[in-house]
Tab-separated table of C-alpha atoms in Angstrom:
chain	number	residue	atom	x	y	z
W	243	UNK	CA	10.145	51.439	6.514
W	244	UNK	CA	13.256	53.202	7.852
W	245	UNK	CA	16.299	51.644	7.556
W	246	UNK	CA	17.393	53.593	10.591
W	247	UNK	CA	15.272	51.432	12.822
W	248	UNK	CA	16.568	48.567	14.852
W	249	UNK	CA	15.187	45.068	15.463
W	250	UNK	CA	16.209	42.738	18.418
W	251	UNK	CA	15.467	38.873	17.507
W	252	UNK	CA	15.749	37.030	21.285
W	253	UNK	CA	15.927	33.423	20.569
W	254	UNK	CA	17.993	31.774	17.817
W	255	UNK	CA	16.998	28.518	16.844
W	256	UNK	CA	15.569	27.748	13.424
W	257	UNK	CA	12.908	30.276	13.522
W	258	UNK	CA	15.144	33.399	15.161
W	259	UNK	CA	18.313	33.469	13.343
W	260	UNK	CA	16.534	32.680	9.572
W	261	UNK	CA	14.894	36.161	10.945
W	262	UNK	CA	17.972	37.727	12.200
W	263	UNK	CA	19.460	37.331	8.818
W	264	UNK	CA	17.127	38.091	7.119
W	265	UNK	CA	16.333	41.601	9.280
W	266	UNK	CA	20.342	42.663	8.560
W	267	UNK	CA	20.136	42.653	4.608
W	268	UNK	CA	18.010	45.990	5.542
W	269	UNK	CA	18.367	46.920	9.365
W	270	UNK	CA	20.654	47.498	12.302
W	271	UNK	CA	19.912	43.947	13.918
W	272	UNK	CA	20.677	42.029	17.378
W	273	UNK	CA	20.059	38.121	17.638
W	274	UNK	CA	20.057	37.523	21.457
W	275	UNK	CA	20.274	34.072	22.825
W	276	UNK	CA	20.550	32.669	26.508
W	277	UNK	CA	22.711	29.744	25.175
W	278	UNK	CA	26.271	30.827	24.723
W	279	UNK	CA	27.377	27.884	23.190
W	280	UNK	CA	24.940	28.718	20.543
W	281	UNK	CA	26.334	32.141	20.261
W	282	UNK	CA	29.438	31.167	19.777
W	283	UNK	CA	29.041	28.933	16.945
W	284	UNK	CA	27.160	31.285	15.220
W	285	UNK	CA	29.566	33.639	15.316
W	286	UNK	CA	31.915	31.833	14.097
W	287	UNK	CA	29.821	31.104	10.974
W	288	UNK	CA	28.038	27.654	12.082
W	289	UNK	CA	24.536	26.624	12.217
W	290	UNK	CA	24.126	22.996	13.718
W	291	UNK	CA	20.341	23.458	12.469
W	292	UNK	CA	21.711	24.170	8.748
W	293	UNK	CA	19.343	26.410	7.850
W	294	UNK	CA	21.946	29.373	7.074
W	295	UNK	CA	25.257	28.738	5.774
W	296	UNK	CA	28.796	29.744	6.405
W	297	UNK	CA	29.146	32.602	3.458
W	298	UNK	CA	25.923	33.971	4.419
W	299	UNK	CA	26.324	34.253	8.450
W	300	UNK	CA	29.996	35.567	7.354
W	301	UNK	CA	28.358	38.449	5.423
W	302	UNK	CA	25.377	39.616	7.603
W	303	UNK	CA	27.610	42.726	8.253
W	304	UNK	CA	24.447	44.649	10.163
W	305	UNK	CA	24.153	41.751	12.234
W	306	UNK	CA	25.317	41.510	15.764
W	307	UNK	CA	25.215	38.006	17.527
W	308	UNK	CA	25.124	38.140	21.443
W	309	UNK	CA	24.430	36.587	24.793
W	310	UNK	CA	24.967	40.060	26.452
W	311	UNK	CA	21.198	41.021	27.224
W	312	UNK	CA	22.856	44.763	27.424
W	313	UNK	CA	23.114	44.340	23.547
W	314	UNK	CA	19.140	44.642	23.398
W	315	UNK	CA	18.477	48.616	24.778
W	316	UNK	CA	16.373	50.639	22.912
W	317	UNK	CA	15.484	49.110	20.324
W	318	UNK	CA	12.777	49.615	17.800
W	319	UNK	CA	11.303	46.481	17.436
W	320	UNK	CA	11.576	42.758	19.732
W	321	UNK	CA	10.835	39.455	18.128
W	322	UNK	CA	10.373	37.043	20.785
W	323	UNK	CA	11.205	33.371	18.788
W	324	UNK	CA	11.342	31.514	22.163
W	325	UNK	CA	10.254	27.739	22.456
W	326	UNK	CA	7.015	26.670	23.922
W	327	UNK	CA	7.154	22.919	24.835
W	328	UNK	CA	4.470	21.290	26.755
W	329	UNK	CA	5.561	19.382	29.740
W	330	UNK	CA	5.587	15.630	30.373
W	331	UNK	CA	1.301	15.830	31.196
W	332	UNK	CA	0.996	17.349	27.695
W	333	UNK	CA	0.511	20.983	29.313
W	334	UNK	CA	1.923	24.143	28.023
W	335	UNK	CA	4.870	25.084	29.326
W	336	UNK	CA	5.214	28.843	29.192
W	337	UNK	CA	8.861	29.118	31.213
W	338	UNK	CA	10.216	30.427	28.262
W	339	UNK	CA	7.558	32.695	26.955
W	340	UNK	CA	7.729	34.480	30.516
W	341	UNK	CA	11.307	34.935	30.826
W	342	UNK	CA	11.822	36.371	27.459
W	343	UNK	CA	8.667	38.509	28.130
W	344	UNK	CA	10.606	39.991	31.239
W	345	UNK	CA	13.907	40.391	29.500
W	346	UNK	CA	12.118	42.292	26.490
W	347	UNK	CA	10.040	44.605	29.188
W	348	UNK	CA	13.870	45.247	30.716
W	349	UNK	CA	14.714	47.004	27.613
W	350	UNK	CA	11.886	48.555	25.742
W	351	UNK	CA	11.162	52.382	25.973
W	352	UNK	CA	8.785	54.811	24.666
W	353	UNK	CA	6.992	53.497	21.487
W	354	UNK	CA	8.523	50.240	21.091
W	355	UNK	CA	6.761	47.303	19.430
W	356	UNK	CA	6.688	43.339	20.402
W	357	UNK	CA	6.307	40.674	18.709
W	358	UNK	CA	5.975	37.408	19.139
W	359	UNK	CA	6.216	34.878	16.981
W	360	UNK	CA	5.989	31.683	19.273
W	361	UNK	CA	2.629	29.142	18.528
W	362	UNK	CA	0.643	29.496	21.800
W	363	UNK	CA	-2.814	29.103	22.534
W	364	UNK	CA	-5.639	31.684	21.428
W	365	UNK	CA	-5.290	34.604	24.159
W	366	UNK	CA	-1.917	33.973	25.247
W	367	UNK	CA	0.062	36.897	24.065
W	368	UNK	CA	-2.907	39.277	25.882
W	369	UNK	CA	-3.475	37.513	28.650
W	370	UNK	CA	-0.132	35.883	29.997
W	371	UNK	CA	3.120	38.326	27.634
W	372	UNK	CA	1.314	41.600	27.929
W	373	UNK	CA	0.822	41.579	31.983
W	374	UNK	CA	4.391	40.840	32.392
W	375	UNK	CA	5.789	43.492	30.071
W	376	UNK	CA	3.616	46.085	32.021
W	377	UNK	CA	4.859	44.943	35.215
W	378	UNK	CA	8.662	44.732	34.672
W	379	UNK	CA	8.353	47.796	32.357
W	380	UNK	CA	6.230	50.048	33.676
W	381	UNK	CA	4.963	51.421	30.845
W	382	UNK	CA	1.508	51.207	29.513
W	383	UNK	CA	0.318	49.036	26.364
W	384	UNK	CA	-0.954	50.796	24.066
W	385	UNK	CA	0.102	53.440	24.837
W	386	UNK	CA	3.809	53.665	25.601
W	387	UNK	CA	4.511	50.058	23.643
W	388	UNK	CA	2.753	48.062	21.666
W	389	UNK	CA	2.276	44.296	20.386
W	390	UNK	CA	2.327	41.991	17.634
W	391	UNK	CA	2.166	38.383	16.966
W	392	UNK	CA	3.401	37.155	13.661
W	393	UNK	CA	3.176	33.162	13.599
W	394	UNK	CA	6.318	31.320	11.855
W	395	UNK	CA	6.031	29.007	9.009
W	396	UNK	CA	9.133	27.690	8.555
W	397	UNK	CA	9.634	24.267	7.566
W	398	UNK	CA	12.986	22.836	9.157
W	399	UNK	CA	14.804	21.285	5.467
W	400	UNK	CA	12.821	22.845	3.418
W	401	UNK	CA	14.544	25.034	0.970
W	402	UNK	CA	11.755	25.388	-2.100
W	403	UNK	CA	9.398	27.269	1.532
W	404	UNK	CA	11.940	29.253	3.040
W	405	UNK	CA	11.365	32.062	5.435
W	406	UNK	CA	10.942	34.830	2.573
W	407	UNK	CA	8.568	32.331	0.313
W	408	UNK	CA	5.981	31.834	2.904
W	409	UNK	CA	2.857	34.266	2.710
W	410	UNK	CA	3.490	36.472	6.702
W	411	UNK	CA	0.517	36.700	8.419
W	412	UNK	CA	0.580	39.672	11.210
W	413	UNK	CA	-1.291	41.310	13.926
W	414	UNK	CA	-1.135	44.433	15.499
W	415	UNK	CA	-2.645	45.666	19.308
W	416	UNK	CA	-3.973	48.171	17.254
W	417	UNK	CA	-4.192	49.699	14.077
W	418	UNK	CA	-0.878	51.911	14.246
W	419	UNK	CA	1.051	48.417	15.734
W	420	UNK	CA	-0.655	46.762	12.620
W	421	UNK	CA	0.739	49.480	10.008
W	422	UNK	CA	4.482	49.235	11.389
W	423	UNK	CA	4.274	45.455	11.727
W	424	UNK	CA	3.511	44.985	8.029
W	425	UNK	CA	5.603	47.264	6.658
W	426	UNK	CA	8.224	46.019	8.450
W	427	UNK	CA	7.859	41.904	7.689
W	428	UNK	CA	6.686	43.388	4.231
W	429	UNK	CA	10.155	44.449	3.800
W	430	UNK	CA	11.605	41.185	3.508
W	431	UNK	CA	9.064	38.645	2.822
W	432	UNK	CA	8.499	38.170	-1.137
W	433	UNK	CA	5.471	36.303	-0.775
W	434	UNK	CA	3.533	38.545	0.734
W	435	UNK	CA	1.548	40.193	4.211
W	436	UNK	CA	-2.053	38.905	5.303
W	437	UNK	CA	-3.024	40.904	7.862
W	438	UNK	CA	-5.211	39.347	10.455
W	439	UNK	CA	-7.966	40.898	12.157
W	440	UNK	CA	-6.526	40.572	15.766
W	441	UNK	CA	-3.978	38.837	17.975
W	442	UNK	CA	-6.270	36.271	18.716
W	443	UNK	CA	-7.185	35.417	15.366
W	444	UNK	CA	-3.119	35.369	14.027
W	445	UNK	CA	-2.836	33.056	17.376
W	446	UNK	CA	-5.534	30.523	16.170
W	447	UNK	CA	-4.563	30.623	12.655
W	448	UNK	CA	-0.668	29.360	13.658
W	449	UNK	CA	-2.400	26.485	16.280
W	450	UNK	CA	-4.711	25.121	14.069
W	451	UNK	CA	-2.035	24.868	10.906
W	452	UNK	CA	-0.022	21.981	12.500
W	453	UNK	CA	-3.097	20.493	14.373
W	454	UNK	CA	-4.513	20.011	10.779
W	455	UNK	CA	-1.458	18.439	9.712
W	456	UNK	CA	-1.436	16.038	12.550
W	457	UNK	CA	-5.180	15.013	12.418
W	458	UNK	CA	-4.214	14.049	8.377
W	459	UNK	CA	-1.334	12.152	9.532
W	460	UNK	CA	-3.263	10.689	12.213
W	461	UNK	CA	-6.298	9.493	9.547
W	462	UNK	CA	-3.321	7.815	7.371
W	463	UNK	CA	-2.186	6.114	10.290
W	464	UNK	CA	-5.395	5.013	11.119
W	465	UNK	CA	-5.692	3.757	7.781
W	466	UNK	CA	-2.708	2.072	7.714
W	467	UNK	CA	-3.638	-0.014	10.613
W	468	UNK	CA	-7.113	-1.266	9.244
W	469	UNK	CA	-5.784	-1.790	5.738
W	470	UNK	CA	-2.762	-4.240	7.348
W	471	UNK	CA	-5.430	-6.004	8.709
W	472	UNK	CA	-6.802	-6.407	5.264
W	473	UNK	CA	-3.582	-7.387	3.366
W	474	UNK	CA	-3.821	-4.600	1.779
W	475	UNK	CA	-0.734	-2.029	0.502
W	476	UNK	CA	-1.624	1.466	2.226
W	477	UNK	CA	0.935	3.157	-0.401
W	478	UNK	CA	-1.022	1.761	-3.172
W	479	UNK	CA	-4.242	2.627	-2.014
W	480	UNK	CA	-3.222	6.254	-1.316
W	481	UNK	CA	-1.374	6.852	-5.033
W	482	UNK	CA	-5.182	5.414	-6.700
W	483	UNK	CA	-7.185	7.933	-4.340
W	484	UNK	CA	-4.603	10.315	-5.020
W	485	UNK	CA	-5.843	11.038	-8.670
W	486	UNK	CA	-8.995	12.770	-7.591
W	487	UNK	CA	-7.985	16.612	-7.735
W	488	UNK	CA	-9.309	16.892	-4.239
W	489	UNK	CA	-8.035	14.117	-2.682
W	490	UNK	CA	-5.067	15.164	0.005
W	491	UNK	CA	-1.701	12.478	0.295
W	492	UNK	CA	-0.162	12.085	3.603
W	493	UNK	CA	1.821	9.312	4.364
W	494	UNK	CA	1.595	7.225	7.622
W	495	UNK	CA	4.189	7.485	9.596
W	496	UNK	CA	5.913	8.866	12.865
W	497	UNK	CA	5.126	12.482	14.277
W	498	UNK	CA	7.489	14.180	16.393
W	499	UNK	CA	9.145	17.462	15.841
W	500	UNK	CA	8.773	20.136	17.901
W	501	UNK	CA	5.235	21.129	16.345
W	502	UNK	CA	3.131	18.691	15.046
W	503	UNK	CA	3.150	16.567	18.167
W	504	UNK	CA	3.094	19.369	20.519
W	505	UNK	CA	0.878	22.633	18.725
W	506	UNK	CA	-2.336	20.804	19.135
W	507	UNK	CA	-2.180	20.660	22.693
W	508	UNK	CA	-2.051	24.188	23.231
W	509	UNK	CA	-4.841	24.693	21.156
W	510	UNK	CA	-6.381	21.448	23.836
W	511	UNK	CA	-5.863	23.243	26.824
W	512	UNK	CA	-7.116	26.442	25.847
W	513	UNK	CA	-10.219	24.691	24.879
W	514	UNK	CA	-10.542	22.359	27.956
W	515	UNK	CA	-9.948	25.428	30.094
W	516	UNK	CA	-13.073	27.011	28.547
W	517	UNK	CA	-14.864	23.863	29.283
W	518	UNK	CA	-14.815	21.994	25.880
W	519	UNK	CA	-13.112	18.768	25.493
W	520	UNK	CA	-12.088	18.326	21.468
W	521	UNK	CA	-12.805	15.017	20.836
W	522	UNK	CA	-11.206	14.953	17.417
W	523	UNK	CA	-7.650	16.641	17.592
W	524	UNK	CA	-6.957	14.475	20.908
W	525	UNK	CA	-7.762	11.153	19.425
W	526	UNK	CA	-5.570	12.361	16.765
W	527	UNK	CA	-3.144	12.906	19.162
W	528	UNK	CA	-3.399	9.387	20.756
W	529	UNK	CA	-3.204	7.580	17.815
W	530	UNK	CA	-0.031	9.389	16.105
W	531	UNK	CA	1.621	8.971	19.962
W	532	UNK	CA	0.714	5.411	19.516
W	533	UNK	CA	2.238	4.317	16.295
W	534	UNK	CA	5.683	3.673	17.586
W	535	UNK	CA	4.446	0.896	19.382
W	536	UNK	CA	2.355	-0.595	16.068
W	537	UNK	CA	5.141	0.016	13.540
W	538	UNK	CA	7.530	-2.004	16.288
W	539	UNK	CA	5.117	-4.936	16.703
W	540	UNK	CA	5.378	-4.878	12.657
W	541	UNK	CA	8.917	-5.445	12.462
W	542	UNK	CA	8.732	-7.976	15.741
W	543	UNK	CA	6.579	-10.129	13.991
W	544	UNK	CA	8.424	-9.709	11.105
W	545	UNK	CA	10.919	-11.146	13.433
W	546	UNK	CA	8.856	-13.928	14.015
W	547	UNK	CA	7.955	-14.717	10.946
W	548	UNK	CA	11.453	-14.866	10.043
W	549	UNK	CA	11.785	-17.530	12.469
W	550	UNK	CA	14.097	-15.134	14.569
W	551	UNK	CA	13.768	-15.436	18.059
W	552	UNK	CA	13.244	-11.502	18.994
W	553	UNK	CA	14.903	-11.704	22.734
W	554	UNK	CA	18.025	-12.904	21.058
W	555	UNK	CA	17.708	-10.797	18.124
W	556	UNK	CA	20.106	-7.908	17.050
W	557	UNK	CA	18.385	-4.837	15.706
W	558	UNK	CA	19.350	-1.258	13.455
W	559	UNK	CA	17.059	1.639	13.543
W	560	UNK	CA	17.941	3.714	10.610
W	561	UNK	CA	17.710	7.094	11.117
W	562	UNK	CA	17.006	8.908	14.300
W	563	UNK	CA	16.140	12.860	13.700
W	564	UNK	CA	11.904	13.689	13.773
W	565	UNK	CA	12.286	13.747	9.328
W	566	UNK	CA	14.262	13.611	7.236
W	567	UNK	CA	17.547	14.818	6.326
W	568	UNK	CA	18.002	17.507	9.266
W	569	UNK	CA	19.730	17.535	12.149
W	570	UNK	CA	16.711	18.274	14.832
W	571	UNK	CA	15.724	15.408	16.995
W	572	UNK	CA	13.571	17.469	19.451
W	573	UNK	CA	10.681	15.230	20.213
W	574	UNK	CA	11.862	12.673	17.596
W	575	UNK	CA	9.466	9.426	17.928
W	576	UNK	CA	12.463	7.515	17.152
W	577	UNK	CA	13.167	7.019	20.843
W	578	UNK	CA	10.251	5.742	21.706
W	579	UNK	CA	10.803	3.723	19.265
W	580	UNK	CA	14.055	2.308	20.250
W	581	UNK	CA	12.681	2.151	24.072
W	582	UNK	CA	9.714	-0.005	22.570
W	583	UNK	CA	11.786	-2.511	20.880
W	584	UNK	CA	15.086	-2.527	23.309
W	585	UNK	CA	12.995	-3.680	26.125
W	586	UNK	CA	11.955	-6.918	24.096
W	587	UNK	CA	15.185	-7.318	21.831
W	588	UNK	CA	18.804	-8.649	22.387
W	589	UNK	CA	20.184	-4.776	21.212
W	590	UNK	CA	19.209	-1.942	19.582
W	591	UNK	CA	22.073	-0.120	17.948
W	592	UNK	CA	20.839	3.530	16.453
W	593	UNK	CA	22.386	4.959	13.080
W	594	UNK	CA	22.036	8.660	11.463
W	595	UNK	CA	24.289	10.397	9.756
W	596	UNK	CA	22.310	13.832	10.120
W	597	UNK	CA	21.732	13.435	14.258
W	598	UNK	CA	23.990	15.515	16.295
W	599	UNK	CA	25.536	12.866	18.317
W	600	UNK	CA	26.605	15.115	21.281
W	601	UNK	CA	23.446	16.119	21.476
W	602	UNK	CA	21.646	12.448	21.469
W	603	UNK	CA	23.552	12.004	23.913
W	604	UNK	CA	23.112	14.867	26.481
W	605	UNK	CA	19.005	14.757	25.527
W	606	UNK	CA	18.496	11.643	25.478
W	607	UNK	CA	21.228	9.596	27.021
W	608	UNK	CA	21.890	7.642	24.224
W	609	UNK	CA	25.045	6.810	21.998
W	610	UNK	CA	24.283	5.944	18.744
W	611	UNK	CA	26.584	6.360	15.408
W	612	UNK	CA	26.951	8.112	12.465
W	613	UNK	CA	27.900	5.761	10.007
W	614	UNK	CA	27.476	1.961	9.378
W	615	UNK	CA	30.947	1.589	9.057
W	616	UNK	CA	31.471	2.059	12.087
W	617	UNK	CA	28.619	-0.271	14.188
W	618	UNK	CA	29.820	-2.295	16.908
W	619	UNK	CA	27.446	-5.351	15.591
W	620	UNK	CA	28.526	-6.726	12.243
W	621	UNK	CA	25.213	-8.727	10.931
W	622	UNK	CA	21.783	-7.675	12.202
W	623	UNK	CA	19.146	-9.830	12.217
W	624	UNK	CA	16.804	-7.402	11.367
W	625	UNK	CA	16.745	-3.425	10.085
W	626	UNK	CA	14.378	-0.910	11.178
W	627	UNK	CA	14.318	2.324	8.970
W	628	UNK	CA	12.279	4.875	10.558
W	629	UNK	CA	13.809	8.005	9.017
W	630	UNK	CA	14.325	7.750	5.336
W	631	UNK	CA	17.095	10.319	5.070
W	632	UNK	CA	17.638	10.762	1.054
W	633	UNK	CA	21.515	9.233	2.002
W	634	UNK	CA	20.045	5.757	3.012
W	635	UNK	CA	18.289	5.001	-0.462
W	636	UNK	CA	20.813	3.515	-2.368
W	637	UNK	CA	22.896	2.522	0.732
W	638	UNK	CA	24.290	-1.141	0.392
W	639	UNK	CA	23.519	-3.195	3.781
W	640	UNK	CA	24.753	-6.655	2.571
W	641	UNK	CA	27.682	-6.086	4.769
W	642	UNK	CA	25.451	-5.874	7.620
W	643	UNK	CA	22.827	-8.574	7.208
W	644	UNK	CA	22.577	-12.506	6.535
W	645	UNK	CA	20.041	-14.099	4.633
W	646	UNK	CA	17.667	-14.552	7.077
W	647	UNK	CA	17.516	-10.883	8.387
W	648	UNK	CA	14.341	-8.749	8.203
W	649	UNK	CA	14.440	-5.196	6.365
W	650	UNK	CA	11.448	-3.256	7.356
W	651	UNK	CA	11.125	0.381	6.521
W	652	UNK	CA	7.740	2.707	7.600
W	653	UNK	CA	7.434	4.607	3.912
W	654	UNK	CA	9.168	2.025	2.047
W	655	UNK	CA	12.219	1.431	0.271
W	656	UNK	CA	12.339	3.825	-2.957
């Protein structure tokens, strides 16, 4: 691969600008982003989703950060690193998919390639990307550009799996697309290229990874429910089974994120659309959407038990993010949580000391705080932790409960 060839990365969130970086060791490289807020504090060295820090950003000289679409002409290669949320009747939304898909076909010339690297259903990139990019462009696929898709695996927090460690699968619109695409990701992945057989197949490969996840999650949960009713410790039953080689440990527990809870949909409505309903990954999803209100009625009758009356009861939900110790709180099940038990609770006072608390706020409308020293409510009567961020394990809370109060956490207190 040349190192006179030039890579545009449009979109930089925790996917994009791990890329971006990444790209500049090697290549002339523009990260493009609609946000200029975002552009701004990149450029200055800062990534709110802490996957990249300061001394690195500072020294990705062949990297140029930019909300001036002008920035992206002619270049080589586009990675598209867009979201794709579903909407509030679990559907796909595609707004952003689209718009970067007509930005991209604004810039790209003779021979370019695109790829995107967004989870969307099986057929998406062919049937909804590559329409618009011939439209806007007015070029020919296959011919005049050509496409990619390359699904991201990167882990938000995880440092052991970063973007370099993780085995790249890629796909090519045809065999020449294929070559260049691997040679390029080859470049700077360690781990390794698998090339897939088509689009379709790379597409189906990223979908069903986190609706695999979710359906595991979902059987713990599951479990977790019928072995309450038995008295029975979930934690202790899963380390025995755990010491058959092929036995897999998840932990119960809330999914949210901006993957788990929403990947298997797409994968849903593709399926629905063809005129299969999937049984299995949607009652998955029902039961993982439920659990917020299970794990509440836990600590409630906790409560209860406690001889607490729960409409004059102060509560603190520990933690607030979708896991733990990061900063994202996209989708975080927390706030259904807090919904769940504020509507049958005296208060509900929020704490994280990872959660962006500007953006709590704008998102979800909610103040919450950063540190216990600085809670409005002294004592608690009871203490919910639903995100057990590595800071809150040896954390003192005498200060902020009585005798009496309840301490209820969903993994347990290590």
């Amino acid at each position: 691969m040349s190192k006179s060839e030039s890579i545009g990365v449009i979109g930089l969130g925790d996917v994009g600008f791990p890329l971006c970086v990444e790209f500049s060791k090697k290549y002339h490289t523009i990260g493009y982003d609609i946000d200029s807020s975002r552009v701004e504090e990149l450029s200055s060295g800062i990534d709110r989703t802490c996957e990249i820090d300061k001394e690195t950003i500072t020294n990705a000289y062949n990297l140029v950060i930019t909300d001036n679409q002008e920035e992206l002409s002619n270049l080589d290669f586009y990675i598209i690193t867009v979201p794709t949320p579903i909407d509030l009747n679990n559907i796909p939304d595609l707004s952003f998919l689209r718009a970067a898909s007509k930005l991209v076909a604004n810039h790209i010339t003779d021979g370019s390639i695109v790829v995107f690297e967004c989870t969307v259903f099986p057929g998406c990139t062919e049937e909804v990307c590559i329409p618009i990019i011939e439209e806007v462009s007015g070029l020919k696929y296959n011919t005049d550009f050509f496409v990619g898709y390359s699904p991201e695996r990167i882990n938000p927090g995880d440092k052991e799996h970063s973007l370099t460690k993780i085995v790249k699968v890629v796909s090519g619109s045809n065999d020449v697309a294929t070559e260049r695409i691997s040679l390029l990701y080859s470049s700077i992945i360690d781990a390794g290229i698998y090339i897939a057989e088509s689009i379709k197949v790379a597409e189906a490969a990223k979908v069903i990874e986190n609706t695999q996840r979710d359906l595991n999650i979902a059987f713990v949960n599951e479990l977790k429910i019928i072995f309450d009713n038995m008295d029975i410790d979930t934690n202790q039953v899963l380390n025995a089974a755990s010491t058959k080689w092929n036995f897999l440990k998840y932990a119960p527990g809330l999914v949210g994120g901006h993957c788990i809870g929403v990947d298997p949909f797409y994968l849903t409505y593709k399926s629905e659309e063809m005129g299969y309903r999937p049984e299995i990954i949607l009652a998955g999803r029902s039961i993982n959407d439920g659990m917020h209100e299970y794990y509440g009625n836990c600590f409630l009758n906790k409560l209860s038990d406690n001889e607490i009356i729960i409409k004059d009861s102060d509560v603190l939900i520990m933690g607030f993010t979708f896991k733990e110790n990061i900063p994202d709180t996209r989708n975080t099940k927390v706030y259904d949580l807090y919904n769940y038990l504020k509507e049958r609770c005296k208060s509900v006072t929020v704490v994280d000391p990872h959660a962006d608390l500007s953006e709590v706020q704008k998102t979800y409308k909610l103040s919450i705080y950063q540190n216990i020293e600085n809670l409005p409510i002294k004592k608690f009567d009871g203490i919910f932790v639903a995100v057990y961020h590595s800071s809150f394990r040896d954390l003192d809370l005498s200060d902020v409960t009585n005798e009496n109060s309840v301490f209820y956490s969903i993994k347990g207190r290590e």
